[in-house]
């Protein structure tokens, strides 16, 4: 799954490593210009054509060929809008153009998550504290999955594969609700009133999106309303499954590391680079796969340089791999199907108690059966471990 083995670099090596990445970034930034502007404008033009075609074909959705073609075009439109356009423009990758249509603060996308929520939960929290357990909400499964053994086991995690499947199916709604961090509400760490600003943003954006996809466009289809309704729902499902699979492959496969708050205190910029590489993973595929993934097939490069136009990651990756090889830093890359398979292996593995793997299957079964009694004993006054006190209940 990886090209080199992880090794701990000395502080002076990490700083030299970071300097090379800074130099690489500076060269790319200095080269940004009209060709990059032409690229994103061309992609937006393609996306709009696909959306118009998809909507028009669904208007005749009572004809099976028209419905299938319409869903296909609309699915591709939504994928490109979310991945190659929305995600990347909202990272500020095209702010250099000074075009209001392509600036992070002005852009809105075909998604249920409010732009302000995305800029906070994704651009700031996730990209600043990537894979730091206790800071990066993504790293521990968005509060609804167990994706790291730092999350203490609880019987609810027996449903880990179910939670993962549901989150992938309703991914746009899951990301829209992420700002709530509702698992904290379940644990009594925040009140309903604390979530009021997030609720307001959610209702504003998600309401408009639901109205557009499930009321407005079906009504415009007249007698074909049911076909358009189902077609829109299907296109959203395709987009959700694809987008979540891309995210899973970049963040959760075997070899992607997590970090503690303590070990990342007083982190230098070079150490931040180092953490981004160790906590990320790439997947290989065709140019079409790169475009449909928003070039997050190069998740390592994206985590290193989130505000550089993503279609540049393919050329940047050549140098990043070479730098990592010289310093002996692991560069996690594999075909997409292998990365996704390793994620689902993790999902099933972490559904079971850790004792299943450290002490044997019988020990795991015993922990599952006796868990309620051990909890009662702890509440009655027996010393409870720090891990037990931090048990995360899924929202």
Tab-separated table of C-alpha atoms in Angstrom:
chain	number	residue	atom	x	y	z
A	1	UNK	CA	0.000	0.000	0.000
A	2	UNK	CA	2.946	2.368	0.484
A	3	UNK	CA	6.110	3.081	-1.471
A	4	UNK	CA	8.454	3.483	1.505
A	5	UNK	CA	8.400	2.651	5.186
A	6	UNK	CA	7.714	5.343	7.752
A	7	UNK	CA	10.731	6.621	9.592
A	8	UNK	CA	11.069	9.393	12.124
A	9	UNK	CA	13.082	12.299	10.799
A	10	UNK	CA	15.410	14.356	12.966
A	11	UNK	CA	14.286	17.978	13.533
A	12	UNK	CA	16.894	19.357	11.150
A	13	UNK	CA	15.816	16.857	8.465
A	14	UNK	CA	12.172	17.866	8.855
A	15	UNK	CA	13.069	21.532	8.433
A	16	UNK	CA	15.099	20.785	5.288
A	17	UNK	CA	12.211	18.629	4.027
A	18	UNK	CA	9.817	21.526	4.620
A	19	UNK	CA	12.118	23.980	2.861
A	20	UNK	CA	12.037	21.861	-0.306
A	21	UNK	CA	8.246	21.786	-0.224
A	22	UNK	CA	8.121	25.560	0.313
A	23	UNK	CA	10.359	26.033	-2.723
A	24	UNK	CA	8.105	23.753	-4.796
A	25	UNK	CA	5.037	25.711	-3.733
A	26	UNK	CA	6.691	29.051	-4.563
A	27	UNK	CA	7.530	27.893	-8.096
A	28	UNK	CA	3.959	26.772	-8.779
A	29	UNK	CA	2.393	29.939	-7.346
A	30	UNK	CA	4.716	32.097	-9.474
A	31	UNK	CA	3.546	30.212	-12.576
A	32	UNK	CA	-0.217	30.651	-11.995
A	33	UNK	CA	-1.931	32.592	-14.722
A	34	UNK	CA	-4.209	32.538	-17.718
A	35	UNK	CA	-3.925	28.808	-18.413
A	36	UNK	CA	-5.273	28.085	-14.912
A	37	UNK	CA	-8.126	30.565	-15.404
A	38	UNK	CA	-8.960	28.977	-18.756
A	39	UNK	CA	-8.981	25.539	-17.162
A	40	UNK	CA	-11.541	26.346	-14.468
A	41	UNK	CA	-13.726	28.309	-16.893
A	42	UNK	CA	-13.696	25.325	-19.258
A	43	UNK	CA	-14.688	22.955	-16.444
A	44	UNK	CA	-17.540	25.247	-15.392
A	45	UNK	CA	-18.730	25.361	-19.009
A	46	UNK	CA	-18.725	21.545	-19.165
A	47	UNK	CA	-20.606	21.283	-15.869
A	48	UNK	CA	-23.312	23.693	-17.004
A	49	UNK	CA	-23.814	21.813	-20.273
A	50	UNK	CA	-24.171	18.530	-18.371
A	51	UNK	CA	-26.692	20.045	-15.968
A	52	UNK	CA	-28.820	21.585	-18.721
A	53	UNK	CA	-28.731	18.310	-20.683
A	54	UNK	CA	-29.618	16.276	-17.611
A	55	UNK	CA	-32.534	18.514	-16.628
A	56	UNK	CA	-33.872	18.557	-20.197
A	57	UNK	CA	-33.663	14.783	-20.577
A	58	UNK	CA	-35.412	14.208	-17.240
A	59	UNK	CA	-38.285	16.368	-18.505
A	60	UNK	CA	-38.906	13.444	-20.875
A	61	UNK	CA	-38.126	10.957	-18.131
A	62	UNK	CA	-41.125	8.711	-18.843
A	63	UNK	CA	-38.977	7.362	-21.679
A	64	UNK	CA	-36.430	4.968	-20.091
A	65	UNK	CA	-33.505	5.932	-22.377
A	66	UNK	CA	-34.112	9.643	-21.680
A	67	UNK	CA	-34.334	9.003	-17.915
A	68	UNK	CA	-31.088	6.994	-17.823
A	69	UNK	CA	-29.250	9.561	-19.954
A	70	UNK	CA	-30.673	12.400	-17.850
A	71	UNK	CA	-29.603	10.815	-14.554
A	72	UNK	CA	-26.145	10.108	-15.960
A	73	UNK	CA	-25.649	13.704	-17.142
A	74	UNK	CA	-27.048	15.194	-13.929
A	75	UNK	CA	-24.922	12.878	-11.758
A	76	UNK	CA	-21.767	13.927	-13.607
A	77	UNK	CA	-22.831	17.572	-13.330
A	78	UNK	CA	-23.284	17.318	-9.562
A	79	UNK	CA	-20.000	15.432	-9.119
A	80	UNK	CA	-18.010	17.982	-11.111
A	81	UNK	CA	-19.773	20.900	-9.411
A	82	UNK	CA	-18.939	19.524	-5.967
A	83	UNK	CA	-15.495	18.053	-6.513
A	84	UNK	CA	-13.564	19.875	-9.254
A	85	UNK	CA	-15.353	23.231	-8.986
A	86	UNK	CA	-16.967	23.857	-5.581
A	87	UNK	CA	-14.449	22.164	-3.319
A	88	UNK	CA	-11.491	23.714	-5.113
A	89	UNK	CA	-12.855	27.226	-5.690
A	90	UNK	CA	-13.923	27.394	-2.027
A	91	UNK	CA	-10.350	26.595	-1.043
A	92	UNK	CA	-9.332	29.860	-2.699
A	93	UNK	CA	-7.450	28.067	-5.465
A	94	UNK	CA	-8.626	30.596	-8.035
A	95	UNK	CA	-8.677	33.757	-5.908
A	96	UNK	CA	-5.631	34.926	-7.885
A	97	UNK	CA	-7.974	35.573	-10.844
A	98	UNK	CA	-9.705	38.414	-8.948
A	99	UNK	CA	-12.951	37.259	-10.563
A	100	UNK	CA	-15.893	37.419	-8.097
A	101	UNK	CA	-17.375	34.285	-9.680
A	102	UNK	CA	-14.325	32.246	-8.680
A	103	UNK	CA	-13.464	33.562	-5.217
A	104	UNK	CA	-13.864	31.415	-2.118
A	105	UNK	CA	-15.958	33.954	-0.213
A	106	UNK	CA	-18.547	34.357	-3.014
A	107	UNK	CA	-18.938	30.831	-4.350
A	108	UNK	CA	-21.961	28.640	-3.638
A	109	UNK	CA	-22.473	25.097	-4.808
A	110	UNK	CA	-25.059	22.426	-5.536
A	111	UNK	CA	-24.858	20.938	-2.058
A	112	UNK	CA	-26.749	21.033	1.238
A	113	UNK	CA	-23.879	22.369	3.353
A	114	UNK	CA	-23.748	26.125	3.802
A	115	UNK	CA	-20.593	27.706	2.366
A	116	UNK	CA	-19.764	29.336	5.718
A	117	UNK	CA	-20.048	25.973	7.492
A	118	UNK	CA	-17.779	24.370	4.899
A	119	UNK	CA	-15.167	27.127	5.167
A	120	UNK	CA	-15.036	26.551	8.934
A	121	UNK	CA	-15.356	22.771	9.333
A	122	UNK	CA	-13.309	21.828	6.263
A	123	UNK	CA	-10.982	24.636	5.210
A	124	UNK	CA	-10.071	25.730	8.732
A	125	UNK	CA	-10.557	22.851	11.185
A	126	UNK	CA	-9.772	19.864	8.983
A	127	UNK	CA	-6.904	21.361	7.004
A	128	UNK	CA	-5.282	22.988	10.035
A	129	UNK	CA	-5.583	20.036	12.432
A	130	UNK	CA	-5.514	17.167	9.918
A	131	UNK	CA	-5.785	13.790	11.688
A	132	UNK	CA	-5.220	15.222	15.177
A	133	UNK	CA	-7.528	13.201	17.423
A	134	UNK	CA	-9.538	15.605	19.542
A	135	UNK	CA	-9.308	18.462	17.043
A	136	UNK	CA	-10.041	17.089	13.576
A	137	UNK	CA	-13.661	15.893	13.512
A	138	UNK	CA	-13.025	14.045	10.234
A	139	UNK	CA	-10.222	11.916	11.693
A	140	UNK	CA	-12.441	10.057	14.131
A	141	UNK	CA	-15.288	9.322	11.702
A	142	UNK	CA	-17.349	12.527	11.862
A	143	UNK	CA	-18.765	11.477	15.229
A	144	UNK	CA	-20.797	8.638	13.693
A	145	UNK	CA	-18.126	6.033	12.890
A	146	UNK	CA	-15.237	4.458	14.762
A	147	UNK	CA	-12.280	4.982	12.424
A	148	UNK	CA	-9.392	4.926	14.891
A	149	UNK	CA	-8.595	2.804	17.923
A	150	UNK	CA	-8.126	6.015	19.920
A	151	UNK	CA	-11.934	6.058	20.025
A	152	UNK	CA	-12.813	3.656	22.892
A	153	UNK	CA	-14.922	0.688	21.912
A	154	UNK	CA	-18.625	0.660	22.832
A	155	UNK	CA	-21.327	-1.858	21.781
A	156	UNK	CA	-22.836	0.782	19.499
A	157	UNK	CA	-19.776	0.360	17.257
A	158	UNK	CA	-20.999	-3.101	16.324
A	159	UNK	CA	-23.086	-1.078	13.865
A	160	UNK	CA	-19.987	0.622	12.457
A	161	UNK	CA	-20.496	-0.816	8.929
A	162	UNK	CA	-24.136	0.297	8.987
A	163	UNK	CA	-23.180	3.818	10.065
A	164	UNK	CA	-20.535	3.960	7.331
A	165	UNK	CA	-22.998	2.836	4.655
A	166	UNK	CA	-25.638	5.321	5.798
A	167	UNK	CA	-23.143	8.187	5.879
A	168	UNK	CA	-22.019	7.394	2.338
A	169	UNK	CA	-25.627	7.194	1.130
A	170	UNK	CA	-26.602	10.537	2.678
A	171	UNK	CA	-23.172	12.128	2.495
A	172	UNK	CA	-24.266	15.640	1.516
A	173	UNK	CA	-26.609	15.702	4.521
A	174	UNK	CA	-23.913	14.329	6.808
A	175	UNK	CA	-21.472	17.074	5.840
A	176	UNK	CA	-24.228	19.678	6.223
A	177	UNK	CA	-24.820	18.500	9.800
A	178	UNK	CA	-21.143	18.157	10.688
A	179	UNK	CA	-20.879	21.633	12.170
A	180	UNK	CA	-23.425	20.591	14.829
A	181	UNK	CA	-21.002	18.008	16.308
A	182	UNK	CA	-24.214	16.560	17.697
A	183	UNK	CA	-22.426	13.719	19.472
A	184	UNK	CA	-21.413	16.399	22.005
A	185	UNK	CA	-25.108	17.112	22.580
A	186	UNK	CA	-25.742	13.410	23.196
A	187	UNK	CA	-22.894	13.405	25.727
A	188	UNK	CA	-24.204	16.539	27.428
A	189	UNK	CA	-21.192	18.626	26.424
A	190	UNK	CA	-23.266	21.268	24.603
A	191	UNK	CA	-26.858	22.461	24.709
A	192	UNK	CA	-29.456	22.741	21.978
A	193	UNK	CA	-29.053	26.509	22.185
A	194	UNK	CA	-25.311	26.171	21.519
A	195	UNK	CA	-26.149	24.692	18.121
A	196	UNK	CA	-28.503	27.524	17.098
A	197	UNK	CA	-26.104	29.276	14.649
A	198	UNK	CA	-25.288	25.979	12.945
A	199	UNK	CA	-28.990	25.071	12.770
A	200	UNK	CA	-29.773	28.395	11.127
A	201	UNK	CA	-27.120	27.880	8.445
A	202	UNK	CA	-28.288	24.318	7.866
A	203	UNK	CA	-31.956	25.279	7.455
A	204	UNK	CA	-31.068	28.130	5.118
A	205	UNK	CA	-28.923	26.118	2.691
A	206	UNK	CA	-30.334	22.604	2.997
A	207	UNK	CA	-33.882	23.961	2.719
A	208	UNK	CA	-33.104	25.715	-0.560
A	209	UNK	CA	-31.382	22.622	-1.933
A	210	UNK	CA	-34.252	20.297	-1.041
A	211	UNK	CA	-36.770	22.745	-2.478
A	212	UNK	CA	-34.867	22.930	-5.775
A	213	UNK	CA	-34.272	19.180	-6.251
A	214	UNK	CA	-37.485	17.746	-4.832
A	215	UNK	CA	-40.141	20.413	-5.418
A	216	UNK	CA	-39.239	23.060	-8.019
A	217	UNK	CA	-37.703	20.939	-10.785
A	218	UNK	CA	-40.262	18.109	-10.440
A	219	UNK	CA	-43.109	20.649	-10.694
A	220	UNK	CA	-41.531	22.177	-13.792
A	221	UNK	CA	-41.669	18.707	-15.349
A	222	UNK	CA	-45.462	18.688	-15.235
A	223	UNK	CA	-46.816	15.144	-15.692
A	224	UNK	CA	-43.253	13.846	-15.556
A	225	UNK	CA	-42.757	15.124	-11.998
A	226	UNK	CA	-42.326	11.655	-10.424
A	227	UNK	CA	-39.623	10.747	-12.933
A	228	UNK	CA	-37.751	13.992	-12.296
A	229	UNK	CA	-38.090	13.564	-8.519
A	230	UNK	CA	-36.624	10.048	-8.624
A	231	UNK	CA	-34.007	11.137	-11.164
A	232	UNK	CA	-32.805	13.978	-8.913
A	233	UNK	CA	-32.705	11.650	-5.908
A	234	UNK	CA	-30.718	9.091	-7.908
A	235	UNK	CA	-28.229	11.709	-9.131
A	236	UNK	CA	-27.729	12.899	-5.548
A	237	UNK	CA	-27.180	9.303	-4.422
A	238	UNK	CA	-24.579	8.696	-7.145
A	239	UNK	CA	-22.795	11.914	-6.206
A	240	UNK	CA	-22.908	11.026	-2.480
A	241	UNK	CA	-21.479	7.540	-2.971
A	242	UNK	CA	-18.738	8.784	-5.284
A	243	UNK	CA	-17.740	11.831	-3.202
A	244	UNK	CA	-17.624	9.866	0.055
A	245	UNK	CA	-15.585	7.085	-1.569
A	246	UNK	CA	-13.052	9.663	-2.755
A	247	UNK	CA	-12.853	11.154	0.757
A	248	UNK	CA	-12.565	7.715	2.387
A	249	UNK	CA	-9.670	6.766	0.072
A	250	UNK	CA	-7.730	9.903	0.968
A	251	UNK	CA	-8.211	9.839	4.721
A	252	UNK	CA	-8.986	6.394	6.144
A	253	UNK	CA	-7.025	3.667	4.307
A	254	UNK	CA	-4.390	1.454	5.847
A	255	UNK	CA	-1.253	3.428	6.639
A	256	UNK	CA	-2.907	6.842	7.133
A	257	UNK	CA	-1.699	7.966	10.559
A	258	UNK	CA	-3.455	9.862	13.344
A	259	UNK	CA	-1.770	12.143	15.875
A	260	UNK	CA	-2.321	13.284	19.445
A	261	UNK	CA	-2.754	16.883	20.541
A	262	UNK	CA	0.355	16.579	22.718
A	263	UNK	CA	2.695	15.440	19.932
A	264	UNK	CA	1.620	18.291	17.652
A	265	UNK	CA	2.041	21.117	20.164
A	266	UNK	CA	4.440	23.865	19.027
A	267	UNK	CA	4.474	22.296	15.562
A	268	UNK	CA	6.576	24.112	12.961
A	269	UNK	CA	5.358	24.637	9.402
A	270	UNK	CA	7.731	21.913	8.196
A	271	UNK	CA	6.308	19.529	10.808
A	272	UNK	CA	2.827	20.449	9.589
A	273	UNK	CA	3.896	19.356	6.077
A	274	UNK	CA	5.274	16.128	7.540
A	275	UNK	CA	1.968	15.409	9.321
A	276	UNK	CA	-0.070	16.098	6.178
A	277	UNK	CA	1.874	13.473	4.228
A	278	UNK	CA	1.781	10.805	6.926
A	279	UNK	CA	-1.946	11.319	7.503
A	280	UNK	CA	-3.032	11.264	3.842
A	281	UNK	CA	-3.235	8.807	0.953
A	282	UNK	CA	-3.444	9.020	-2.845
A	283	UNK	CA	-5.153	6.698	-5.285
A	284	UNK	CA	-4.294	6.066	-8.900
A	285	UNK	CA	-6.638	6.219	-11.868
A	286	UNK	CA	-7.242	7.808	-15.255
A	287	UNK	CA	-7.410	11.527	-16.062
A	288	UNK	CA	-11.214	11.259	-15.993
A	289	UNK	CA	-11.034	9.840	-12.468
A	290	UNK	CA	-8.783	12.737	-11.475
A	291	UNK	CA	-11.307	15.292	-12.756
A	292	UNK	CA	-14.311	13.539	-11.209
A	293	UNK	CA	-12.502	13.337	-7.874
A	294	UNK	CA	-11.621	17.034	-7.979
A	295	UNK	CA	-8.029	15.783	-8.225
A	296	UNK	CA	-8.369	14.503	-4.660
A	297	UNK	CA	-6.838	11.371	-6.098
A	298	UNK	CA	-3.784	13.447	-5.081
A	299	UNK	CA	-4.936	13.905	-1.487
A	300	UNK	CA	-1.351	14.173	-0.230
A	301	UNK	CA	-0.646	17.119	-2.510
A	302	UNK	CA	-4.007	18.661	-1.642
A	303	UNK	CA	-3.246	18.521	2.075
A	304	UNK	CA	0.160	20.065	1.436
A	305	UNK	CA	-1.089	22.845	-0.843
A	306	UNK	CA	-4.892	23.201	-0.461
A	307	UNK	CA	-5.003	26.637	-2.125
A	308	UNK	CA	-3.140	25.690	-5.322
A	309	UNK	CA	-5.357	24.749	-8.331
A	310	UNK	CA	-5.981	21.041	-7.925
A	311	UNK	CA	-5.440	20.107	-11.563
A	312	UNK	CA	-1.785	21.054	-10.937
A	313	UNK	CA	-1.397	18.257	-8.361
A	314	UNK	CA	-0.449	15.678	-11.006
A	315	UNK	CA	2.695	17.639	-11.924
A	316	UNK	CA	3.416	18.534	-8.289
A	317	UNK	CA	3.127	14.871	-7.249
A	318	UNK	CA	6.165	13.915	-9.334
A	319	UNK	CA	8.389	16.142	-7.205
A	320	UNK	CA	6.665	15.342	-3.911
A	321	UNK	CA	7.234	11.611	-4.471
A	322	UNK	CA	10.892	12.235	-5.265
A	323	UNK	CA	11.376	14.406	-2.154
A	324	UNK	CA	9.663	11.802	0.039
A	325	UNK	CA	11.822	9.030	-1.416
A	326	UNK	CA	15.048	10.933	-0.698
A	327	UNK	CA	14.046	11.595	2.910
A	328	UNK	CA	12.567	8.141	3.478
A	329	UNK	CA	9.077	9.505	4.160
A	330	UNK	CA	6.246	7.123	3.363
A	331	UNK	CA	4.149	8.146	0.334
A	332	UNK	CA	0.877	6.232	0.570
A	333	UNK	CA	-0.478	5.493	-2.908
A	334	UNK	CA	-2.450	2.595	-4.385
A	335	UNK	CA	-5.262	1.953	-6.903
A	336	UNK	CA	-8.611	3.329	-5.777
A	337	UNK	CA	-10.219	-0.082	-5.285
A	338	UNK	CA	-7.384	-1.155	-2.958
A	339	UNK	CA	-7.609	2.008	-0.867
A	340	UNK	CA	-11.391	1.720	-0.564
A	341	UNK	CA	-11.185	-1.980	0.272
A	342	UNK	CA	-8.694	-1.248	3.043
A	343	UNK	CA	-11.069	1.387	4.467
A	344	UNK	CA	-13.941	-1.070	4.647
A	345	UNK	CA	-11.640	-3.616	6.275
A	346	UNK	CA	-10.916	-0.981	8.931
A	347	UNK	CA	-14.626	-0.264	9.342
A	348	UNK	CA	-15.393	-3.925	10.084
A	349	UNK	CA	-12.281	-4.393	12.204
A	350	UNK	CA	-13.019	-1.406	14.439
A	351	UNK	CA	-16.620	-2.537	14.901
A	352	UNK	CA	-15.281	-5.188	17.296
A	353	UNK	CA	-13.560	-4.703	20.663
A	354	UNK	CA	-9.790	-4.250	20.521
A	355	UNK	CA	-9.446	-7.322	22.746
A	356	UNK	CA	-10.645	-9.413	19.765
A	357	UNK	CA	-7.275	-8.761	18.120
A	358	UNK	CA	-5.030	-8.521	21.185
A	359	UNK	CA	-6.401	-11.470	23.188
A	360	UNK	CA	-8.474	-13.513	20.766
A	361	UNK	CA	-12.035	-13.912	19.510
A	362	UNK	CA	-13.326	-15.332	22.790
A	363	UNK	CA	-12.008	-12.328	24.696
A	364	UNK	CA	-13.810	-10.026	22.264
A	365	UNK	CA	-17.077	-11.929	22.649
A	366	UNK	CA	-16.724	-11.798	26.426
A	367	UNK	CA	-16.257	-8.011	26.303
A	368	UNK	CA	-19.368	-7.614	24.149
A	369	UNK	CA	-21.486	-9.734	26.498
A	370	UNK	CA	-20.184	-8.280	29.762
A	371	UNK	CA	-19.980	-4.619	28.672
A	372	UNK	CA	-23.332	-3.562	30.243
A	373	UNK	CA	-22.372	-5.167	33.551
A	374	UNK	CA	-18.913	-3.578	33.593
A	375	UNK	CA	-20.520	-0.186	32.987
A	376	UNK	CA	-22.932	-0.693	35.872
A	377	UNK	CA	-20.029	-1.673	38.097
A	378	UNK	CA	-18.102	1.444	37.120
A	379	UNK	CA	-21.114	3.668	37.843
A	380	UNK	CA	-21.575	1.989	41.209
A	381	UNK	CA	-18.164	3.255	42.296
A	382	UNK	CA	-15.528	0.996	40.784
A	383	UNK	CA	-12.611	2.916	39.215
A	384	UNK	CA	-13.369	3.690	35.590
A	385	UNK	CA	-10.561	3.991	33.106
A	386	UNK	CA	-9.927	7.258	31.329
A	387	UNK	CA	-10.807	5.546	28.076
A	388	UNK	CA	-14.191	4.433	29.425
A	389	UNK	CA	-14.961	7.972	30.550
A	390	UNK	CA	-14.302	9.240	27.032
A	391	UNK	CA	-16.549	6.730	25.269
A	392	UNK	CA	-18.056	8.372	22.221
A	393	UNK	CA	-21.725	7.677	21.562
A	394	UNK	CA	-22.682	8.067	17.922
A	395	UNK	CA	-25.196	10.740	17.022
